[in-house]
Coordinates of C-alpha atoms and ligand atoms in Angstrom, one line a residue:
M60 CA 1.4 16.5 -34.7
R61 CA 5.5 16.8 -35.7
Y62 CA 7.1 17.2 -32.5
E63 CA 10.6 18.8 -32.3
Q64 CA 13.4 18.2 -29.9
H65 CA 14.3 22.0 -28.9
L66 CA 13.2 23.9 -26.0
S67 CA 11.8 26.5 -28.2
F68 CA 9.3 23.9 -29.7
A69 CA 8.1 23.2 -26.2
Q70 CA 7.8 27.0 -25.3
R71 CA 5.9 27.5 -28.5
M72 CA 3.4 24.6 -27.7
D73 CA 2.8 26.4 -24.2
Q74 CA 2.3 29.6 -25.8
Q75 CA -0.3 28.0 -28.0
D76 CA -1.9 26.1 -25.1
P77 CA -5.6 27.1 -24.5
L78 CA -5.3 25.7 -21.1
R79 CA -2.0 27.3 -20.2
S80 CA -3.6 29.8 -17.7
Y81 CA -4.7 26.9 -15.3
R82 CA -1.1 26.1 -14.2
Q83 CA -1.3 29.5 -12.1
Q84 CA -4.3 28.3 -10.2
F85 CA -2.0 25.6 -8.5
Y86 CA 0.7 25.4 -6.0
F87 CA 3.9 23.6 -7.0
P88 CA 6.3 22.2 -4.3
Q89 CA 9.6 24.2 -4.5
H90 CA 13.1 23.0 -5.4
D91 CA 16.2 25.3 -5.2
G92 CA 13.7 28.2 -5.4
Q93 CA 12.0 27.0 -8.3
D94 CA 8.8 25.0 -9.1
C95 CA 9.8 21.3 -9.2
I96 CA 9.0 19.3 -12.2
Y97 CA 5.7 17.5 -10.9
L98 CA 4.9 14.4 -12.7
C99 CA 3.0 12.7 -9.9
G100 CA -0.7 14.0 -10.2
N101 CA -1.6 10.3 -10.8
S102 CA -0.6 9.8 -7.1
L103 CA -1.6 13.0 -5.3
G104 CA -2.6 16.2 -7.5
L105 CA -1.4 19.5 -6.5
Q106 CA -3.3 21.8 -4.4
P107 CA -5.5 24.5 -6.3
R108 CA -5.0 28.0 -4.9
S109 CA -8.9 28.1 -4.4
V110 CA -9.0 25.2 -1.7
E111 CA -7.7 27.5 1.1
P112 CA -10.4 30.1 0.8
A113 CA -13.0 27.4 0.4
L114 CA -12.0 25.6 3.6
L115 CA -12.0 29.0 5.4
A116 CA -15.2 29.7 4.1
E117 CA -16.5 26.4 5.8
L118 CA -14.8 27.1 9.0
E119 CA -16.3 30.7 9.0
H120 CA -19.8 29.1 8.4
W121 CA -19.3 26.7 11.4
R122 CA -18.0 29.4 13.7
T123 CA -20.7 31.7 12.8
H124 CA -23.9 29.0 12.9
G125 CA -22.9 26.1 14.7
V126 CA -25.2 23.2 14.4
E127 CA -27.5 25.6 12.4
G128 CA -24.9 25.4 9.5
H129 CA -26.7 22.2 8.4
F130 CA -29.5 24.4 7.3
K131 CA -28.2 27.9 6.7
G132 CA -26.1 29.7 4.2
E133 CA -25.7 29.1 0.4
M134 CA -24.5 25.5 0.7
P135 CA -26.0 24.1 3.8
W136 CA -24.2 21.1 5.1
M137 CA -27.5 18.9 5.2
Y138 CA -27.5 18.9 1.4
Y139 CA -23.9 19.3 0.7
H140 CA -23.5 16.3 -1.6
K141 CA -25.7 17.8 -3.9
F142 CA -23.6 20.7 -4.5
L143 CA -20.9 18.3 -5.9
Q144 CA -23.3 16.0 -7.9
E145 CA -23.5 17.8 -11.2
Q146 CA -19.8 18.6 -11.6
S147 CA -18.7 15.0 -10.7
A148 CA -21.4 13.8 -13.1
T149 CA -19.8 15.7 -15.9
V150 CA -16.2 14.4 -15.2
V151 CA -17.4 10.8 -15.4
G152 CA -20.1 11.1 -18.0
V153 CA -23.3 10.2 -16.0
Q154 CA -26.5 11.9 -15.0
P155 CA -26.2 13.9 -11.6
D156 CA -28.6 11.5 -9.7
E157 CA -26.3 8.6 -10.5
V158 CA -23.4 10.0 -8.6
V159 CA -22.6 10.8 -5.1
V160 CA -19.5 11.8 -3.3
M161 CA -18.8 10.0 0.1
N162 CA -16.5 8.0 2.2
T163 CA -13.3 7.0 0.7
L164 CA -12.5 4.6 -2.2
T165 CA -11.9 1.2 -0.9
T166 CA -14.9 1.8 1.5
N167 CA -17.0 2.4 -1.5
L168 CA -15.8 -0.4 -3.4
H169 CA -17.0 -2.6 -0.5
L170 CA -20.5 -0.8 -0.4
M171 CA -20.9 -1.6 -4.0
M172 CA -19.8 -5.0 -3.8
V173 CA -22.4 -5.5 -1.1
S174 CA -25.1 -4.5 -3.7
F175 CA -23.5 -6.0 -6.9
Y176 CA -21.6 -8.9 -5.8
R177 CA -24.4 -11.4 -4.8
P178 CA -22.9 -14.7 -5.4
T179 CA -24.8 -18.1 -5.6
A180 CA -23.6 -21.8 -5.7
E181 CA -23.7 -21.5 -9.5
R182 CA -22.6 -18.0 -10.2
Y183 CA -19.8 -16.8 -7.8
K184 CA -16.8 -15.8 -9.7
I185 CA -15.3 -12.4 -9.9
I186 CA -13.3 -11.6 -13.0
V187 CA -10.5 -9.1 -12.3
E188 CA -7.2 -7.7 -13.9
G189 CA -4.1 -9.5 -12.8
G190 CA -1.9 -7.0 -10.9
A191 CA -4.7 -4.9 -9.7
F192 CA -3.9 -2.3 -7.0
P193 CA -3.4 -4.0 -3.9
S194 CA -6.4 -2.4 -2.1
D195 CA -8.8 -3.7 -4.8
Q196 CA -7.3 -7.2 -4.5
Y197 CA -7.8 -7.2 -0.9
A198 CA -11.4 -5.9 -1.1
V199 CA -12.2 -8.4 -3.6
E200 CA -10.4 -11.4 -1.8
S201 CA -12.2 -10.5 1.5
Q202 CA -15.6 -10.1 0.0
V203 CA -15.3 -13.6 -1.7
R204 CA -14.3 -15.0 1.8
F205 CA -17.2 -13.0 3.6
H206 CA -19.5 -14.9 1.1
G207 CA -17.8 -18.4 2.1
Y208 CA -16.1 -19.0 -1.0
A209 CA -12.3 -19.6 -1.8
P210 CA -10.3 -16.9 -3.6
E211 CA -8.3 -19.3 -5.5
D212 CA -11.3 -20.6 -7.1
A213 CA -13.7 -17.5 -7.2
I214 CA -11.3 -15.0 -8.3
V215 CA -10.3 -15.2 -12.0
E216 CA -7.4 -12.8 -13.1
V217 CA -6.6 -12.0 -16.5
H218 CA -2.9 -11.7 -17.3
P219 CA -1.0 -10.6 -20.2
R220 CA 0.3 -13.1 -22.6
P221 CA 3.9 -14.5 -22.3
G222 CA 6.2 -11.8 -23.4
E223 CA 3.5 -9.0 -23.3
K224 CA 3.0 -6.2 -20.5
T225 CA -0.5 -5.2 -21.1
L226 CA -3.8 -7.1 -21.5
R227 CA -5.6 -7.5 -24.9
T228 CA -9.3 -6.7 -25.0
E229 CA -9.8 -9.8 -26.8
D230 CA -8.5 -11.9 -23.9
I231 CA -10.5 -10.3 -21.2
I232 CA -13.7 -10.8 -23.2
A233 CA -12.6 -14.8 -23.9
T234 CA -12.1 -15.1 -20.0
I235 CA -15.6 -13.6 -19.4
E236 CA -17.1 -15.7 -22.2
R237 CA -15.4 -18.9 -20.8
E238 CA -16.4 -18.4 -17.2
G239 CA -19.9 -17.6 -18.7
E240 CA -22.7 -18.5 -16.3
Q241 CA -20.3 -18.8 -13.3
C242 CA -19.4 -15.1 -13.6
A243 CA -21.0 -12.8 -10.9
L244 CA -19.0 -9.9 -11.2
V245 CA -16.5 -8.2 -13.6
M246 CA -14.6 -5.7 -11.5
F247 CA -11.7 -4.0 -13.4
G248 CA -9.5 -0.9 -12.9
G249 CA -10.3 2.0 -15.6
V250 CA -6.8 2.6 -16.1
N251 CA -4.3 0.1 -14.5
Y252 CA -2.1 1.9 -12.0
F253 CA 1.0 0.3 -12.9
T254 CA 1.2 0.0 -16.6
G255 CA -1.2 3.1 -17.3
Q256 CA -3.3 0.8 -19.7
F257 CA -6.8 2.1 -20.3
F258 CA -9.2 -0.7 -20.8
D259 CA -12.1 -0.8 -23.4
L260 CA -14.7 -0.3 -20.7
P261 CA -17.7 -0.4 -23.0
A262 CA -16.5 -3.8 -24.6
I263 CA -15.9 -5.3 -21.0
T264 CA -19.2 -4.1 -19.8
E265 CA -21.1 -5.5 -22.9
A266 CA -19.3 -8.9 -22.5
G267 CA -20.0 -8.9 -18.8
H268 CA -23.7 -8.2 -19.4
K269 CA -23.9 -11.0 -22.1
V270 CA -23.0 -13.7 -19.7
G271 CA -25.5 -12.1 -17.1
A272 CA -22.8 -10.8 -14.7
Q273 CA -22.7 -7.2 -13.2
V274 CA -19.9 -5.0 -14.4
G275 CA -18.1 -2.4 -12.2
F276 CA -15.0 -0.3 -12.3
D277 CA -12.4 1.2 -10.2
L278 CA -11.7 4.6 -11.8
A279 CA -9.0 6.0 -9.2
H280 CA -6.7 6.4 -12.1
T281 CA -9.3 7.3 -14.8
A282 CA -11.6 9.9 -13.3
G283 CA -10.2 13.3 -14.4
N284 CA -7.8 11.6 -16.8
L285 CA -9.9 10.5 -19.4
P286 CA -13.4 11.3 -20.8
L287 CA -16.0 8.8 -19.7
Q288 CA -19.5 7.9 -20.6
L289 CA -20.3 5.4 -17.7
H290 CA -24.2 6.0 -18.3
D291 CA -24.2 5.4 -22.0
W292 CA -21.8 2.5 -21.7
N293 CA -24.4 0.8 -19.2
V294 CA -21.8 0.3 -16.5
D295 CA -23.5 -1.0 -13.3
F296 CA -21.3 0.8 -10.8
A297 CA -18.1 2.7 -10.4
V298 CA -16.0 4.2 -7.7
W299 CA -12.9 6.5 -7.7
C300 CA -10.9 8.6 -5.3
S301 CA -10.6 12.4 -5.7
Y302 CA -6.9 13.0 -4.7
K303 CA -5.2 11.9 -7.7
Y304 CA -6.1 13.7 -10.9
L305 CA -8.9 15.4 -9.1
N306 CA -6.7 17.3 -6.8
S307 CA -8.9 17.3 -3.6
G308 CA -6.1 16.8 -1.2
P309 CA -4.8 13.9 0.8
G310 CA -7.6 11.3 1.8
G311 CA -10.0 13.3 -0.2
P312 CA -13.5 12.0 -0.5
S313 CA -14.6 9.3 -3.0
G314 CA -17.1 9.3 -5.9
A315 CA -19.5 6.5 -6.4
F316 CA -21.7 5.9 -9.5
V317 CA -24.7 3.6 -9.5
H318 CA -26.6 3.4 -13.0
E319 CA -30.1 4.8 -12.6
R320 CA -31.5 1.4 -13.3
H321 CA -30.2 0.2 -9.9
G322 CA -30.3 3.5 -8.2
N323 CA -34.2 3.7 -8.4
N324 CA -34.6 0.1 -7.3
P325 CA -35.4 0.4 -3.6
D326 CA -35.3 -3.4 -3.1
L327 CA -31.5 -3.8 -4.2
P328 CA -29.8 -5.0 -1.0
R329 CA -27.4 -2.4 0.6
F330 CA -25.6 -1.5 3.8
A331 CA -27.8 1.6 5.1
G332 CA -27.1 4.4 7.1
W333 CA -29.4 7.5 8.0
W334 CA -27.7 9.7 5.3
G335 CA -29.1 7.4 2.6
H336 CA -32.6 7.6 4.3
D337 CA -35.4 9.6 2.5
E338 CA -34.4 13.1 3.2
S339 CA -37.9 14.4 4.0
Q340 CA -37.9 11.9 6.8
R341 CA -34.4 11.9 7.9
F342 CA -34.9 13.8 11.0
L343 CA -38.0 11.9 12.2
M344 CA -35.7 9.1 13.4
K345 CA -38.1 6.4 12.6
K346 CA -37.7 2.8 12.0
G347 CA -37.5 1.3 8.4
F348 CA -35.0 2.3 5.8
I349 CA -36.2 4.0 2.8
P350 CA -33.5 5.0 0.4
M351 CA -33.1 8.0 -1.5
Q352 CA -33.4 7.9 -5.2
G353 CA -30.3 7.4 -7.1
A354 CA -26.6 6.9 -5.8
A355 CA -27.5 9.2 -2.9
G356 CA -29.3 6.2 -1.4
W357 CA -26.0 4.4 -0.7
Q358 CA -24.8 7.3 1.8
L359 CA -24.0 6.2 5.1
S360 CA -23.0 9.1 7.3
N361 CA -23.1 12.8 7.2
A362 CA -21.1 14.7 4.8
Q363 CA -17.3 15.2 5.5
I364 CA -17.7 18.8 5.0
L365 CA -14.2 20.0 4.9
S366 CA -12.7 17.5 2.7
M367 CA -15.8 17.9 0.3
A368 CA -15.3 21.6 0.3
A369 CA -11.7 21.1 -1.0
H370 CA -13.2 18.5 -3.5
K371 CA -15.7 21.1 -4.8
A372 CA -13.1 23.7 -5.2
S373 CA -11.2 21.4 -7.4
L374 CA -14.3 20.4 -9.4
D375 CA -15.1 24.0 -10.2
I376 CA -11.8 24.1 -12.2
F377 CA -12.5 20.9 -14.0
Q378 CA -15.9 22.2 -14.9
A379 CA -14.2 25.3 -16.3
A380 CA -11.6 23.6 -18.3
G381 CA -13.6 20.8 -19.6
M382 CA -12.8 17.0 -19.8
A383 CA -12.9 17.4 -23.7
A384 CA -10.3 20.1 -23.8
L385 CA -8.2 18.5 -21.1
R386 CA -7.9 15.0 -23.0
E387 CA -7.0 17.0 -26.2
K388 CA -4.1 18.7 -24.5
S389 CA -3.2 15.5 -22.6
L390 CA -2.9 13.5 -26.1
L391 CA -0.3 16.3 -27.2
L392 CA 1.5 16.5 -23.9
T393 CA 1.8 12.7 -23.3
G394 CA 2.6 12.1 -27.0
Y395 CA 5.4 14.7 -26.6
L396 CA 6.8 12.8 -23.6
E397 CA 6.7 9.6 -25.5
F398 CA 8.5 11.1 -28.5
L399 CA 11.2 12.7 -26.3
L400 CA 11.7 9.5 -24.4
Q401 CA 12.0 7.5 -27.7
Q402 CA 14.7 10.0 -28.8
S403 CA 16.7 9.8 -25.3
G404 CA 18.6 6.9 -26.1
K405 CA 18.2 5.8 -22.5
N406 CA 18.0 2.2 -21.5
F407 CA 14.3 1.6 -20.5
E408 CA 11.2 0.1 -22.0
L409 CA 7.9 1.9 -22.2
I410 CA 5.2 -0.6 -21.0
T411 CA 2.3 1.8 -21.4
P412 CA 0.3 1.0 -24.8
K413 CA 1.7 3.0 -27.6
D414 CA -1.9 3.4 -29.0
S415 CA -3.2 6.6 -27.3
V416 CA -6.7 5.2 -27.3
Q417 CA -5.5 2.6 -24.7
R418 CA -4.0 5.1 -22.2
G419 CA -4.3 8.5 -20.2
C420 CA -1.5 10.8 -19.4
Q421 CA 0.6 8.3 -17.5
L422 CA 3.7 6.7 -19.2
S423 CA 5.4 3.9 -17.3
L424 CA 9.2 3.3 -17.9
L425 CA 10.4 -0.1 -17.1
T426 CA 14.0 0.1 -16.2
D427 CA 16.9 -2.2 -15.6
D428 CA 18.9 -2.6 -12.5
S429 CA 20.1 1.0 -12.4
G430 CA 16.6 2.2 -12.3
R431 CA 16.6 2.8 -8.8
Q432 CA 19.8 5.2 -9.2
L433 CA 18.2 7.0 -12.1
F434 CA 15.1 7.7 -10.1
D435 CA 17.1 8.9 -7.3
Y436 CA 19.2 11.3 -9.4
L437 CA 15.8 12.7 -11.0
T438 CA 14.4 13.4 -7.5
K439 CA 17.7 15.2 -6.4
H440 CA 17.3 17.4 -9.5
G441 CA 13.8 18.5 -8.7
V442 CA 11.5 16.0 -10.5
M443 CA 8.7 14.4 -8.5
A444 CA 7.7 11.1 -10.1
D445 CA 7.0 7.7 -8.8
W446 CA 9.1 4.5 -8.2
R447 CA 7.6 1.1 -8.0
E448 CA 9.2 -2.3 -7.5
D449 CA 7.2 -5.1 -8.6
N450 CA 7.6 -8.8 -9.4
L451 CA 4.8 -8.7 -12.1
Y452 CA 6.8 -10.1 -14.8
G453 CA 8.4 -12.9 -13.0
K454 CA 11.6 -10.9 -11.9
M455 CA 11.8 -7.8 -9.8
A456 CA 11.1 -4.8 -12.3
G457 CA 11.6 -1.1 -11.4
V458 CA 9.1 1.1 -12.8
I459 CA 9.2 5.0 -12.9
R460 CA 5.7 6.4 -13.6
V461 CA 5.6 9.9 -14.9
A462 CA 2.3 11.5 -15.4
P463 CA 2.1 14.9 -17.2
V464 CA -1.2 16.2 -16.4
P465 CA -2.9 18.7 -18.8
L466 CA -4.4 20.8 -16.0
Y467 CA -1.1 22.1 -14.8
N468 CA 1.9 20.5 -16.5
S469 CA 3.5 22.3 -19.3
F470 CA 5.4 21.1 -22.4
E471 CA 8.4 22.8 -20.9
D472 CA 8.0 20.6 -17.7
V473 CA 8.1 17.4 -20.0
Y474 CA 11.2 18.7 -22.0
R475 CA 13.2 19.6 -18.8
F476 CA 12.2 16.2 -17.5
V477 CA 13.6 14.3 -20.4
E478 CA 16.7 16.5 -20.4
L479 CA 17.5 15.6 -16.8
L480 CA 16.9 11.9 -17.8
K481 CA 19.4 12.1 -20.5
S482 CA 22.0 13.8 -18.3
A483 CA 21.8 11.0 -15.7
Ligands
LIG512 C1 -5.2 5.0 -5.3 C2 -6.0 3.7 -5.3 C3 -6.5 3.1 -4.2 C4 -6.6 3.8 -2.8 O1 -7.7 3.5 -2.1 P1 -8.1 4.4 -0.9 O2 -9.2 3.7 -0.3 O3 -8.4 6.0 -1.3 O4 -6.8 4.5 -0.1 C5 -7.4 2.0 -4.5 N1 -7.5 1.4 -5.7 C6 -6.8 2.0 -6.6 C7 -6.9 1.4 -8.2 C8 -6.0 3.1 -6.5 O5 -5.5 3.6 -7.6

């Protein structure tokens, strides 16, 4: 693609965009009576217009049927998780039985580690990306302590080489090979929330399995951002949230993937609850846990209907748009952002990989001391992006994260953003 620096080019790209109509399906926050330039879908996705009617329908169902709503209507609450399985499965590339929507992300990460981090005196280490999202760090640290190990010893972080900002796959694999038989679990983000780097998940999975470890991913910044094939890649488990790229609203429910070879193993240890119990016997209220087949066997509680209804409305949109088409637009859109940023003459460094295979839609701009001022200027002029301070590189760095999402952002959004940046 030969990008051009004019507004007319951006507008032409928008006219030719086969996904352009999806923008109309979302509410944009307003700034001075206009849609703001929303580049924050990696943090909280915008509200689909279809969410409100979906919520109202469930309220109506409750009002009309009371407790019988569990069994009545088109989507009885008793089976609610099933109505989200197929679409969630398409988003992350798995079989419907391998996925379940439940709880929230960090909770599910713990539930998965209960089953897949089973340390022994010889094999007890967890390999993680350095600078992982704090919640993941705390989850891993507390799991390690829970089993009686010392985090300094049991958690092995992979860091960028001196002078580099992102990880090399060869270094990740070398670390896994070095820890070898001591490695119990490899737990990585799919896309690092800070740098926007998309890791080579199949290669990491293969390397982990070679040394006899389990391999799981936190896909908070990956699900709905990049096409995945978790089943074929043989990943053991994965978790993600639905309120970032998947637009299900604040605190929206999490998805969990358990590969079928584990999901159909009733002997795999887990923390259980009645909603994971064999459906045909659930209301017999008997002793003795019999897990449901598949990921559904990890459910604890009855479904959070309202937040799952919002999530379902959003998944319907993903189903209609398709991950392949979204990725195709995303490559163009983020490529355009990169092109304009490089021409902008502004003083920052793009720390997201230049190779589009190693990133989704987000670009992270590492700024100098004036970064905060720049960010505030953008905010004042109607840009919603994200500011992070971090001492990841040994000094306080300010990073502006911008994520043009293909579902509702336009080429004109990207153009107008960079124009504002240049005027700062
Ligand atoms: C957003 C995010 C979280 C948030 O966890 P919640 O349990 O949903 O609050 C955790 N981990 C990663 C990698 C994230 O990006």
